[in-house]
Coordinates of C-alpha atoms and ligand atoms in Angstrom, one line a residue:
X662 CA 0.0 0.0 0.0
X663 CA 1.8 3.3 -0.6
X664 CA 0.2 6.5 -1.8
X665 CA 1.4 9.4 -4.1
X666 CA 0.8 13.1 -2.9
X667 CA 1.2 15.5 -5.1
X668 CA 0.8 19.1 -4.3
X669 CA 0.6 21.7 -6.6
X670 CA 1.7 24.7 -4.7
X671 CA 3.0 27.1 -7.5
X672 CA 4.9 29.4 -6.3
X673 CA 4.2 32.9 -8.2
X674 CA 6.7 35.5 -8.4
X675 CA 5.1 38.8 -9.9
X676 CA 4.8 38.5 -13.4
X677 CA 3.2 36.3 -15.9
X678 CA 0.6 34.6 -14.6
X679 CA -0.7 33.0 -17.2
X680 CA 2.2 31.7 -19.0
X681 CA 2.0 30.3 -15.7
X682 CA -1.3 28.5 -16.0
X683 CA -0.6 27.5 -19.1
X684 CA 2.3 25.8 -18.1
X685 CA 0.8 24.5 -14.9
X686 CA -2.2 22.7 -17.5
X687 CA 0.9 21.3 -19.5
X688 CA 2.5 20.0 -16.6
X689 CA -0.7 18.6 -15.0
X690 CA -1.6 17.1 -18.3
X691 CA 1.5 15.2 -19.0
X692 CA 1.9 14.0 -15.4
X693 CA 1.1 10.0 -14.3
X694 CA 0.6 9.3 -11.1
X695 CA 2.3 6.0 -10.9
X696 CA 1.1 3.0 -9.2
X697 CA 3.7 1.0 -6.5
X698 CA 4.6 -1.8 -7.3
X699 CA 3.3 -4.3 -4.4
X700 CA 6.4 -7.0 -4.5
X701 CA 7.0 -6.3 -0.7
X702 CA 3.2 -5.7 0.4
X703 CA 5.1 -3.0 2.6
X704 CA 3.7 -1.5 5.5
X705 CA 3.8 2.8 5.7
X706 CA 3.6 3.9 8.6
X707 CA 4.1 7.6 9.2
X708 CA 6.6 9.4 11.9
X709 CA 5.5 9.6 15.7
X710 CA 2.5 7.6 15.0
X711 CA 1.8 3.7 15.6
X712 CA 2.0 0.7 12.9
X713 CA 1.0 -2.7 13.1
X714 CA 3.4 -4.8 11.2
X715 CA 0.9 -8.1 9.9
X716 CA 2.2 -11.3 10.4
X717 CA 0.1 -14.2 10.5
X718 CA 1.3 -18.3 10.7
X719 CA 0.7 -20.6 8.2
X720 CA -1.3 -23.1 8.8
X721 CA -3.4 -21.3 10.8
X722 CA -2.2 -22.7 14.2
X723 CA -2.4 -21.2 17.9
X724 CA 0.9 -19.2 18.8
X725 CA 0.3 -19.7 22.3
X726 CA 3.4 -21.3 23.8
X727 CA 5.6 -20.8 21.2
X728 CA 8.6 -18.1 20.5
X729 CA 7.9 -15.2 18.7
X730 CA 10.6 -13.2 18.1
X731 CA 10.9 -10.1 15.5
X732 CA 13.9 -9.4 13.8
X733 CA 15.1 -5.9 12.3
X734 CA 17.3 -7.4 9.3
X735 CA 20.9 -7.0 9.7
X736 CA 20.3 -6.5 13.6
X737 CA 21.1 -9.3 16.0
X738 CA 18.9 -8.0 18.8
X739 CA 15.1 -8.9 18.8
X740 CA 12.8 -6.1 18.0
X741 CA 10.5 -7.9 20.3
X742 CA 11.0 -11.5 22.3
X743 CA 8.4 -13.2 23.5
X744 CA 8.7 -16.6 24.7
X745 CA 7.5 -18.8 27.7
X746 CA 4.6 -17.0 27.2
X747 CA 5.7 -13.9 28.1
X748 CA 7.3 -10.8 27.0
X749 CA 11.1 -10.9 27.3
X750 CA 12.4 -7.4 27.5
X751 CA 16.0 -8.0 28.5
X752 CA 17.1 -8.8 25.2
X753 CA 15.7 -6.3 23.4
X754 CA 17.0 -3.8 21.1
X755 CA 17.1 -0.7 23.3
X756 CA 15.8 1.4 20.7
X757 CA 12.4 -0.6 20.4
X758 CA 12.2 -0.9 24.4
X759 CA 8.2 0.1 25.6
X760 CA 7.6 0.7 22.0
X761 CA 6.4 -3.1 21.0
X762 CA 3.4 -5.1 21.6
X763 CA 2.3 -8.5 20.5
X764 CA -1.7 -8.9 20.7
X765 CA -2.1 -11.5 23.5
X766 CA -6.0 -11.9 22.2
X767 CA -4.7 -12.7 18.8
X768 CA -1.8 -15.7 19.4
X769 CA -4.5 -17.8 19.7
X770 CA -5.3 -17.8 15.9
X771 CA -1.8 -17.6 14.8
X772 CA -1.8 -13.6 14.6
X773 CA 1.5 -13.0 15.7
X774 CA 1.4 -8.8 14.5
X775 CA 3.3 -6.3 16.2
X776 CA 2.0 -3.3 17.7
X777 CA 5.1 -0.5 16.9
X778 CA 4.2 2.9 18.8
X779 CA 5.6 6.6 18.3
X780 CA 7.3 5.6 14.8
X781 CA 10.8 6.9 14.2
X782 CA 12.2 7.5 10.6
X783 CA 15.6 4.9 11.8
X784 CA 12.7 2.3 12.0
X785 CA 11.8 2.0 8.6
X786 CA 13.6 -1.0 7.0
X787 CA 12.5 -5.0 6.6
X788 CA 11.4 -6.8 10.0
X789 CA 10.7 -10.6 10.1
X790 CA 9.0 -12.5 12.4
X791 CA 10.1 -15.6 13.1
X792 CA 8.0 -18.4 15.1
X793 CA 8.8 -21.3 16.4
X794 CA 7.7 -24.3 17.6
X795 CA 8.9 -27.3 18.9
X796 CA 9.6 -28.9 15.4
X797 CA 8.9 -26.3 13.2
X798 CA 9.6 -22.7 12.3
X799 CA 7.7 -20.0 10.0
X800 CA 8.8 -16.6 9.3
X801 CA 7.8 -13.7 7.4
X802 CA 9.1 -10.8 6.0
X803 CA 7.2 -7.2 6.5
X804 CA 8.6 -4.0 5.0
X805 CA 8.0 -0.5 7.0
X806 CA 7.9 2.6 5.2
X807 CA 8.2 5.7 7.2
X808 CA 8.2 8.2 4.4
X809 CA 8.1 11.9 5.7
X810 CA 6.9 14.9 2.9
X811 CA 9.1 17.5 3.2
X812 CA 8.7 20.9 2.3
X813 CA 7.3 22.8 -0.6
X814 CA 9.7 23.0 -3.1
X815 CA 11.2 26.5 -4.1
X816 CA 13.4 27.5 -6.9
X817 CA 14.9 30.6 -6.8
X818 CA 17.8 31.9 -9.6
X819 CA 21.6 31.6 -8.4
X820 CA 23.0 34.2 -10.5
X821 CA 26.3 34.0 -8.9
X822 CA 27.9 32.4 -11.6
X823 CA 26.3 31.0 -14.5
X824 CA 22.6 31.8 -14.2
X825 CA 21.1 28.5 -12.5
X826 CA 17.4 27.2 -11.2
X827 CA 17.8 25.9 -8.0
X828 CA 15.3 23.5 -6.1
X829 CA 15.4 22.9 -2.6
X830 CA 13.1 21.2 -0.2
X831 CA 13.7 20.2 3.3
X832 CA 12.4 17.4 5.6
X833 CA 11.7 14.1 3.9
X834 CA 12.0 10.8 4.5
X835 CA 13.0 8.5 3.2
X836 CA 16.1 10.4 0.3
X837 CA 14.2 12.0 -2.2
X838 CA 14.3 12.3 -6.3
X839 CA 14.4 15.6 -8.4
X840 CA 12.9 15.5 -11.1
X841 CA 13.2 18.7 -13.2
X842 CA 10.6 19.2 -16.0
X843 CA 10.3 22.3 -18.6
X844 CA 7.3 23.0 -20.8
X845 CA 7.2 20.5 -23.3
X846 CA 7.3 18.2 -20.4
X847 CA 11.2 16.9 -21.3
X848 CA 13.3 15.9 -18.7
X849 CA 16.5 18.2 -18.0
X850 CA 19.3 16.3 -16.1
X851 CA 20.2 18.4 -12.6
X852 CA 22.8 18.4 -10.3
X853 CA 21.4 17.0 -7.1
X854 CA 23.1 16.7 -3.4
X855 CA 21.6 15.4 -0.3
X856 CA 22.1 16.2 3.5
X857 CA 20.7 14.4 6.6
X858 CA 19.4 16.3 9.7
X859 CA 20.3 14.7 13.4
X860 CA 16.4 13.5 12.9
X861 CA 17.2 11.6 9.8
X862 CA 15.5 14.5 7.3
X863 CA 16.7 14.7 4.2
X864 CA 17.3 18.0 2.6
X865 CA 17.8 17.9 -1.5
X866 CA 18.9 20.9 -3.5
X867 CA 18.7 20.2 -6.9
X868 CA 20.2 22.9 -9.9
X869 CA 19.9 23.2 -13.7
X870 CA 21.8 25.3 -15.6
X871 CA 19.5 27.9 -17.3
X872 CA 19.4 28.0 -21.2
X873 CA 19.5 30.6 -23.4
X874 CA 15.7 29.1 -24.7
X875 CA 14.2 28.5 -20.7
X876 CA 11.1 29.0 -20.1
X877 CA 9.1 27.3 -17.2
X878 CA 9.7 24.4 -15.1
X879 CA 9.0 22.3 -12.9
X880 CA 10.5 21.1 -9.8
X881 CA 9.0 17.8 -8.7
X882 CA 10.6 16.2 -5.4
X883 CA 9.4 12.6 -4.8
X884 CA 10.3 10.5 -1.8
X885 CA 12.1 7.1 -3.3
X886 CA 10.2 4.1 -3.1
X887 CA 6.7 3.1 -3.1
X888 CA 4.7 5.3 -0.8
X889 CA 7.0 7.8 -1.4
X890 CA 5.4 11.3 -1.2
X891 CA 5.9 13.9 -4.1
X892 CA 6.3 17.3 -4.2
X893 CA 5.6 19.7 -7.4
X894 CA 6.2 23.2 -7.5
X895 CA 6.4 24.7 -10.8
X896 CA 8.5 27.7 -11.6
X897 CA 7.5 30.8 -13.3
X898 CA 8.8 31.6 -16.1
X899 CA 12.8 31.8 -15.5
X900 CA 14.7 33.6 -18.7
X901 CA 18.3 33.8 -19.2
X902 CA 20.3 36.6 -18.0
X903 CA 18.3 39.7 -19.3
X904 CA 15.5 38.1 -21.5
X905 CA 13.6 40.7 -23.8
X906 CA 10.9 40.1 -20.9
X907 CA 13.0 41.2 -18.4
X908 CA 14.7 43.9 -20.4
X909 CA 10.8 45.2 -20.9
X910 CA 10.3 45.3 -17.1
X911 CA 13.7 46.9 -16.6
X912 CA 13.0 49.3 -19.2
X913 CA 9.0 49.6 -17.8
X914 CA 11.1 50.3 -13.8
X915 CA 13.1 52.7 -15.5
X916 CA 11.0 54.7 -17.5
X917 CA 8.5 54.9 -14.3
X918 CA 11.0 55.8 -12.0
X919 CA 12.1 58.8 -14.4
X920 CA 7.9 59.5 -15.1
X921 CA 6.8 59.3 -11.7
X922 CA 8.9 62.4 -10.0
X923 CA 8.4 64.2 -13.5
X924 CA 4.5 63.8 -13.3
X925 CA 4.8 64.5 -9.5
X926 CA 6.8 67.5 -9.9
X927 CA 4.6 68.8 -12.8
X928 CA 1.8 68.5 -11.0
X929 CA 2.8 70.2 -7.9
X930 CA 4.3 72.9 -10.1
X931 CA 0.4 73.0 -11.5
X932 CA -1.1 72.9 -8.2
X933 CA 1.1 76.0 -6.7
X934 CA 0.1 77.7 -10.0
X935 CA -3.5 76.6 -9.2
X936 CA -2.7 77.8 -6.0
X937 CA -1.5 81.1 -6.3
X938 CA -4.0 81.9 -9.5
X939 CA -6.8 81.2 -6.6
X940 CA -5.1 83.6 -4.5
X941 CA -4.8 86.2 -6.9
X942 CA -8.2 85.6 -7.7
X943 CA -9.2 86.2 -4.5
X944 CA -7.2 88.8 -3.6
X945 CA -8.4 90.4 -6.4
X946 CA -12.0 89.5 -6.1
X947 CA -11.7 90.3 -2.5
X948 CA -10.1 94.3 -3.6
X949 CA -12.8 94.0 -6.9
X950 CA -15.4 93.4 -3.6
X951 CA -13.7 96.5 -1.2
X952 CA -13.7 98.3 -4.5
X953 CA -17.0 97.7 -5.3
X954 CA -18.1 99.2 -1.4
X955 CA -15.7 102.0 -1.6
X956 CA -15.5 103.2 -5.2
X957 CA -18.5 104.9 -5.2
X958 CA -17.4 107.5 -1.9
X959 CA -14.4 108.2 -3.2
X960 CA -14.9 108.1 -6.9
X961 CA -17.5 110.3 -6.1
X962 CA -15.9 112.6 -3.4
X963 CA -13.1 112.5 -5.9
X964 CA -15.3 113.6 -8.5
X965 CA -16.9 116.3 -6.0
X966 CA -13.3 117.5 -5.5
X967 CA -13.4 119.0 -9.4
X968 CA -16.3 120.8 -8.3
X969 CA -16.4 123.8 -11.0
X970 CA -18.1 127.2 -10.5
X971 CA -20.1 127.6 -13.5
X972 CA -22.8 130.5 -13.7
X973 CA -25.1 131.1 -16.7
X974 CA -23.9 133.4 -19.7
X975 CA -27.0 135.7 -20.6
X976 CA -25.6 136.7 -23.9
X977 CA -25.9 132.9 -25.3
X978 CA -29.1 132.8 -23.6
X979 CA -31.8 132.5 -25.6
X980 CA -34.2 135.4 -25.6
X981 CA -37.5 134.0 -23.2
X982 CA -34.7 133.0 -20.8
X983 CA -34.7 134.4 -17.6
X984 CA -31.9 134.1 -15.6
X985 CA -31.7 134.8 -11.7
X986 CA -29.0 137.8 -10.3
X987 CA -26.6 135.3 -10.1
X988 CA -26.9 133.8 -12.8
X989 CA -27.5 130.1 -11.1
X990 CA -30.8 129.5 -12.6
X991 CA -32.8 129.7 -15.9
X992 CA -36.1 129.4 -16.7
X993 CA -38.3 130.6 -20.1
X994 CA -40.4 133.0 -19.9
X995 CA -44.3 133.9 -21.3
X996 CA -43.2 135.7 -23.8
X997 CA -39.7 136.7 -25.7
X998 CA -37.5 139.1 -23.7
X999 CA -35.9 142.4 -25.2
X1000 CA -32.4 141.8 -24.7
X1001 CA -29.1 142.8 -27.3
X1002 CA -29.0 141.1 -30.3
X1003 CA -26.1 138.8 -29.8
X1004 CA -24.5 137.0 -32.1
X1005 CA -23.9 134.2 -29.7
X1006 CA -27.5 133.9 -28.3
X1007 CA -29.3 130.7 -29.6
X1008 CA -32.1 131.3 -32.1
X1009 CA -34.2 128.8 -32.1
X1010 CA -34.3 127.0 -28.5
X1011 CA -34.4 127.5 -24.9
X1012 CA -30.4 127.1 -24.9
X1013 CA -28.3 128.7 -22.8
X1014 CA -24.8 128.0 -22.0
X1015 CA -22.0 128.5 -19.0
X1016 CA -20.0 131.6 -18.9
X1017 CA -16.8 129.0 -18.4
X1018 CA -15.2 127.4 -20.9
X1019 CA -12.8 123.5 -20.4
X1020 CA -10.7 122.8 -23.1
X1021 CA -8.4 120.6 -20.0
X1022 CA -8.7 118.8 -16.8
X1023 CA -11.8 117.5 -14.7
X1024 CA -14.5 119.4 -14.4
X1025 CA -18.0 118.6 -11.9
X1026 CA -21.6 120.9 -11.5
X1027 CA -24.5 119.9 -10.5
X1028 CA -28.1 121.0 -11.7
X1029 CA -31.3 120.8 -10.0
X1030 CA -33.9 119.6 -13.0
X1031 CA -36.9 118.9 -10.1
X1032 CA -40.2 117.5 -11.6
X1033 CA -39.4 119.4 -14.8
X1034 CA -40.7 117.2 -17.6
X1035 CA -38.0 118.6 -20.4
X1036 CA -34.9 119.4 -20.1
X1037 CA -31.1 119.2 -21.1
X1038 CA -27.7 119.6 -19.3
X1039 CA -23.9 118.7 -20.3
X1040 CA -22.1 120.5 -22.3
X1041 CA -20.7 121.4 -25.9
X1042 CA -18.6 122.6 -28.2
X1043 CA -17.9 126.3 -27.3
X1044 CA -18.6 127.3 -31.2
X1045 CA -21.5 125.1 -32.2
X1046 CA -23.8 126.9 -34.4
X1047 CA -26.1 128.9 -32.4
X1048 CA -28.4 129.7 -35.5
X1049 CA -29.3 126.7 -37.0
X1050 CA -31.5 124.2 -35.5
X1051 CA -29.6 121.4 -34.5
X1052 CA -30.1 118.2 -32.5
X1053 CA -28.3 117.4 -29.4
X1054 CA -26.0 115.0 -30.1
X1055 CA -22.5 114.3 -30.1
X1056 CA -21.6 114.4 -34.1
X1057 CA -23.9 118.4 -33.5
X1058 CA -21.4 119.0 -31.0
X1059 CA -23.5 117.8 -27.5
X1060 CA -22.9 115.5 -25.5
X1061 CA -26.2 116.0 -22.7
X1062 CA -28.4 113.9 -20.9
X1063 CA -32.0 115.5 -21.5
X1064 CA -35.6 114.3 -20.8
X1065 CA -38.1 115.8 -23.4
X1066 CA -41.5 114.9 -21.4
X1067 CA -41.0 110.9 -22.0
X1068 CA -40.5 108.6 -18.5
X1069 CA -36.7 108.3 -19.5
X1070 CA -33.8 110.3 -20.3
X1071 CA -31.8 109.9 -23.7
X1072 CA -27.8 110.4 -23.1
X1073 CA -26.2 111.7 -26.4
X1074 CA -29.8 111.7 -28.3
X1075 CA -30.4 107.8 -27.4
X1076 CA -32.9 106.4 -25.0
X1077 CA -31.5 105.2 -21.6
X1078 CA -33.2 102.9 -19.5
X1079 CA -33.2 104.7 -16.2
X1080 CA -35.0 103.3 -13.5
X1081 CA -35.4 106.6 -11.5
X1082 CA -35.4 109.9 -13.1
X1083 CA -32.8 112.4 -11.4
X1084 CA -33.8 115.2 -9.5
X1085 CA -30.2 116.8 -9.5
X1086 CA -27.6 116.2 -12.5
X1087 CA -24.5 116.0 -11.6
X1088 CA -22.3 116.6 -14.7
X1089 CA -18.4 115.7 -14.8
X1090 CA -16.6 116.2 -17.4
X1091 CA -12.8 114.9 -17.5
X1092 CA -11.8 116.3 -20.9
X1093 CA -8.3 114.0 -21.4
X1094 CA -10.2 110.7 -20.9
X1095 CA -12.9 112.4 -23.7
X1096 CA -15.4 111.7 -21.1
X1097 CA -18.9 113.1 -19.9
X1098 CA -20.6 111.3 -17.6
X1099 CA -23.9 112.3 -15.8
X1100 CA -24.7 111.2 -12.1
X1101 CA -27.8 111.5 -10.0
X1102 CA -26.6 113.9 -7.4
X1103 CA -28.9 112.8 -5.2
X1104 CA -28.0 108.7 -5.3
X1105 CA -24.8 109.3 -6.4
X1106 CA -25.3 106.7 -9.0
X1107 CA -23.9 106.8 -12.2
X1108 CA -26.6 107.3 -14.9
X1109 CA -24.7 107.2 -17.9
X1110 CA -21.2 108.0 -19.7
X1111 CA -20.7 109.5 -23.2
X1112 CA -17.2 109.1 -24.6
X1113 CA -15.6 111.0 -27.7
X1114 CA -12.3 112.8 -28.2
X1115 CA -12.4 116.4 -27.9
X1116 CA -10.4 118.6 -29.4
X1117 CA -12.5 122.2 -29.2
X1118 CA -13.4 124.2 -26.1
X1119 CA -16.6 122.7 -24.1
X1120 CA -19.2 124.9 -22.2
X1121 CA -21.6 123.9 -19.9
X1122 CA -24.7 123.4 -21.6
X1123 CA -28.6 123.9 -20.4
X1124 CA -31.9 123.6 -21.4
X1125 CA -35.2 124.7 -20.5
X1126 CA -37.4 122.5 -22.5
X1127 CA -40.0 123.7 -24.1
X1128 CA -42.7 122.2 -22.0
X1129 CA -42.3 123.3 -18.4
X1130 CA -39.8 125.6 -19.3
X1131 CA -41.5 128.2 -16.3
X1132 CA -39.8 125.5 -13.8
X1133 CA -36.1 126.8 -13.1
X1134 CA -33.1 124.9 -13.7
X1135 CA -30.6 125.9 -11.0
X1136 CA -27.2 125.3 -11.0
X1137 CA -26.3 123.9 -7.0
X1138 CA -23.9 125.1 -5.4
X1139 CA -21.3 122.2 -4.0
X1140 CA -19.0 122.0 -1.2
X1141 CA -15.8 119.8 -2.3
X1142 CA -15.3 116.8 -0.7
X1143 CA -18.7 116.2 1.4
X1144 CA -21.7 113.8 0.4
X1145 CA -24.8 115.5 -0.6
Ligands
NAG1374 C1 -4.2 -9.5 13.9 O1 -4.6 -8.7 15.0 C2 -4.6 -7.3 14.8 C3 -5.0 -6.6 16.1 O2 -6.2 -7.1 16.6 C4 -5.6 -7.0 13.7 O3 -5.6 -5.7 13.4 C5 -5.2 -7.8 12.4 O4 -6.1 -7.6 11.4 C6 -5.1 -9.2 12.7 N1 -4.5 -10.0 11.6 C7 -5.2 -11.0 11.0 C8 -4.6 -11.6 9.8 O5 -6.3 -11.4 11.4
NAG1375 C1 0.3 4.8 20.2 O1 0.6 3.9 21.2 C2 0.9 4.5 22.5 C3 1.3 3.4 23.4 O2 1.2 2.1 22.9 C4 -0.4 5.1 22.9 O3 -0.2 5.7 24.2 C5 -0.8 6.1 21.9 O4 -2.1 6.7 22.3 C6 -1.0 5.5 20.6 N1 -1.2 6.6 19.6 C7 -2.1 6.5 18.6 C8 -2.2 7.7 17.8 O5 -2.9 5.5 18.5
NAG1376 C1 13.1 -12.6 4.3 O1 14.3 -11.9 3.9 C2 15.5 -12.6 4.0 C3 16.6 -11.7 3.7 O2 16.3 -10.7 2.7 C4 15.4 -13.9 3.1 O3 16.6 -14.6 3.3 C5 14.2 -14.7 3.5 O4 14.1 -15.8 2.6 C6 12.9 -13.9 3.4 N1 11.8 -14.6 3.9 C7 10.7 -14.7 3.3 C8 9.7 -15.6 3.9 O5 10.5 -14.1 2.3

């Protein structure tokens, strides 16, 4: 009776893992498990466990009275002695003592078996039991196997040298085989040494020389004998010194080892850029923001600070305008006034400009337009032409923000969408930046800005309206730098 274990244990490394299977289904389908032989009918028994070795007389007569004595072949010393019927210790081998029993029950019907306890390896090896009788002797001859599986096989790469496999498996009983298998199932012929522990374990290292065409293999350990355990591991896929495989994942480490910081460096470079385009975003959000609060007070107490006198010139005026003492407000009267022909008075409209003339800097008044349903403020060209009728507009000359008895104002002759319509005009002019812009004076908002490029004088421009012209425009008064 013997038995064949095989365990498949392969052993991966990291790559290839299906070359690996593949190999494993070639091994597996080109392996045998062989049969043992049965010349011996040999006993196994296994290490630190009990056996019975079977011996049995023939004829079947009782062994009761007779001597039994079991023999270890080559060993003069009785395994066990029993005679007289008795156990006879004192001449037993001292290595068997309290480890043998005969069963007493059993002599009776010639079973003359021995009971062998706590198995060690040293006791494997032929044992014969011999009876005899007063004229006649039997014997048998009984075979114990004590095989012991050793370790899992591993094969590593010796690369000291020429680059080898090596197999090596520890702890088995009885001397085990190497048997070294690659792919296409061929055998390759290994070096193979064995060493004995103080237990009597046998450790076997087995190398093959690595050719230039390896690919995987298989490292089968097999205790000798019948019911000799084996062993299988199968080794990945071993390559030569610096296969195209291996030059792949060199050249794969490499190239990763050189990416990686690159990427990481990249991206922290992108991240502080990230970073610091947040923070100027925020910062500048965050001034955009304390702009937004502030801009208004001191754009506007800035604007305040070009505060400009301007008083009413009555000889542009046209003649139903009244204008007060001091020339701060306007309005048209009933009927047409007998003042100096003038060749600057305006002919045909309720016009009347400022005395002052800008042809540089920044330059701020304010005009009180009340509930008056028509009227015009900003300025224009200091020579516009005062006789023809001519619309308000920037290519005539104008640049004004005027109401003409509609719900909003038009800013250089087009139609604004203002949601509240001003009660005070403020009027700035800054005539570098080409600009006139028009602020309720009373919200401080901005209602609109007319951009050109001037190049002429500019006067403060005014309208009565024709409708509700009785209602006064007055020019205001403003004290720099305070909030109205
Ligand atoms: C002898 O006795 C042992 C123990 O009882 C038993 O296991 C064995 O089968 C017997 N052998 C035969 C041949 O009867
Ligand atoms: C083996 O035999 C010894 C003594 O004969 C006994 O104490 C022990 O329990 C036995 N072990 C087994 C596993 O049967
Ligand atoms: C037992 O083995 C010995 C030595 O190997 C041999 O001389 C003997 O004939 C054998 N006995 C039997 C019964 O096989």
């Amino acid at each position: 009776m013997g038995f064949v274990q095989m365990e498949m244990k392969p052993c991966f490394t990291q790559s290839m893992r299906f070359l690996l299977l593949l190999a494993f289904q070639t091994l597996t389908a080109g392996y045998r498990v062989e049969t043992i032989p049965g010349f011996l009918q040999p006993v196994v028994g296994a290490w630190h466990r009990n056996v019975t070795l079977p011996c049995h007389i023939e004829p079947q007569l009782s062994a009761v009275g007779l001597q039994v004595r079991w023999f270890r072949e080559g060993s003069e010393k009785p395994v066990h002695l029993h005679r007289y019927g008795r156990d006879d210790p004192a001449l037993q081998d001292g290595a068997y003592q309290g480890r043998t029993r005969l069963f007493e029950e059993e002599l009776a019907s010639g079973n003359v078996s021995l009971r062998l306890s706590d198995l060690q390896l040293s006791d494997s090896g032929v044992y014969r039991c011999l009876v005899q009788g007063d004229r006649w002797e039997d014997e048998r001859n009984v075979t114990l196997l004590i095989p012991v599986s050793g370790s899992q096989p591993r094969v590593s790469v010796d690369r000291t040298g020429r680059p080898r496999l090596v197999c090596r498996s520890e702890g088995w009983f009885p001397q085990p085989e190497v048997t070294w298998r690659d792919k296409r199932g061929g055998v390759a012929t290994p070096h193979t040494r064995h060493s004995q522990d103080e237990q009597g374990l046998y450790t076997v290292i087995s190398d093959l020389e690595l050719q230039r065409q390896s690919d995987v293999f298989s490292c089968m350990v097999t205790a000798e004998g019948p019911g000799g355990a084996s062993k299988l591991h199968i080794a990945e896929d071993f390559y030569p010194p610096m296969s195209s495989w291996m030059m792949l994942f060199f050249l794969m480490v490499g190239f990763v080892s050189i990416f990686i910081p690159v990427v990481i460096r990249a991206w922290r470079r992108l991240n502080v850029r990230y970073k610091n385009a947040c923070n100027s975003v925020t910062v500048r959000l965050g001034k955009e923001l304390a702009a937004l609060k502030q801009p208004i007070k001191s754009e506007w107490s800035s604007i305040r600070g070009y505060a400009a006198t301007v008083t009413l010139d009555p000889c542009t005026a046209y003649n139903r305008l009244v204008l007060s003492a001091d020339r701060k407000q306007v309005y048209m009267a009933e009927k047409r006034l007998k003042l100096p022909v003038d060749a600057r008075r305006f002919k045909h409209f309720p016009y009347v400009l400022g005395k002052e003339s800008f042809s540089s800097g920044s330059h701020y008044w304010e005009v009180e337009v009340g509930q008056k349903p028509w009227w015009c403020v900003g300025v224009c060209r200091m020579f516009v032409n005062r006789s023809r009728e001519m619309e308000t507009t920037p290519s005539h000359g104008y640049w004004t923000l005027e109401l003409r008895g509609e719900e909003t104002c038009r800013g250089g002759g087009a139609s604004l969408h203002v949601r509240r319509r001003p009660h005070k005009v403020g009027v700035y002019l800054n005539y570098e930046d080409g600009q006139v812009s028009f602020y309720n004076a009373e919200t401080t908002s901005l209602i609109h800005t007319l951009s050109d490029h001037f190049t002429e004088a500019l006067c403060p421009f005014f309208c009565t309206g024709v409708i509700g012209g009785n209602i006064p425009l007055i020019i205001c008064p403003i004290e720099a730098g305070t909030s109205p």
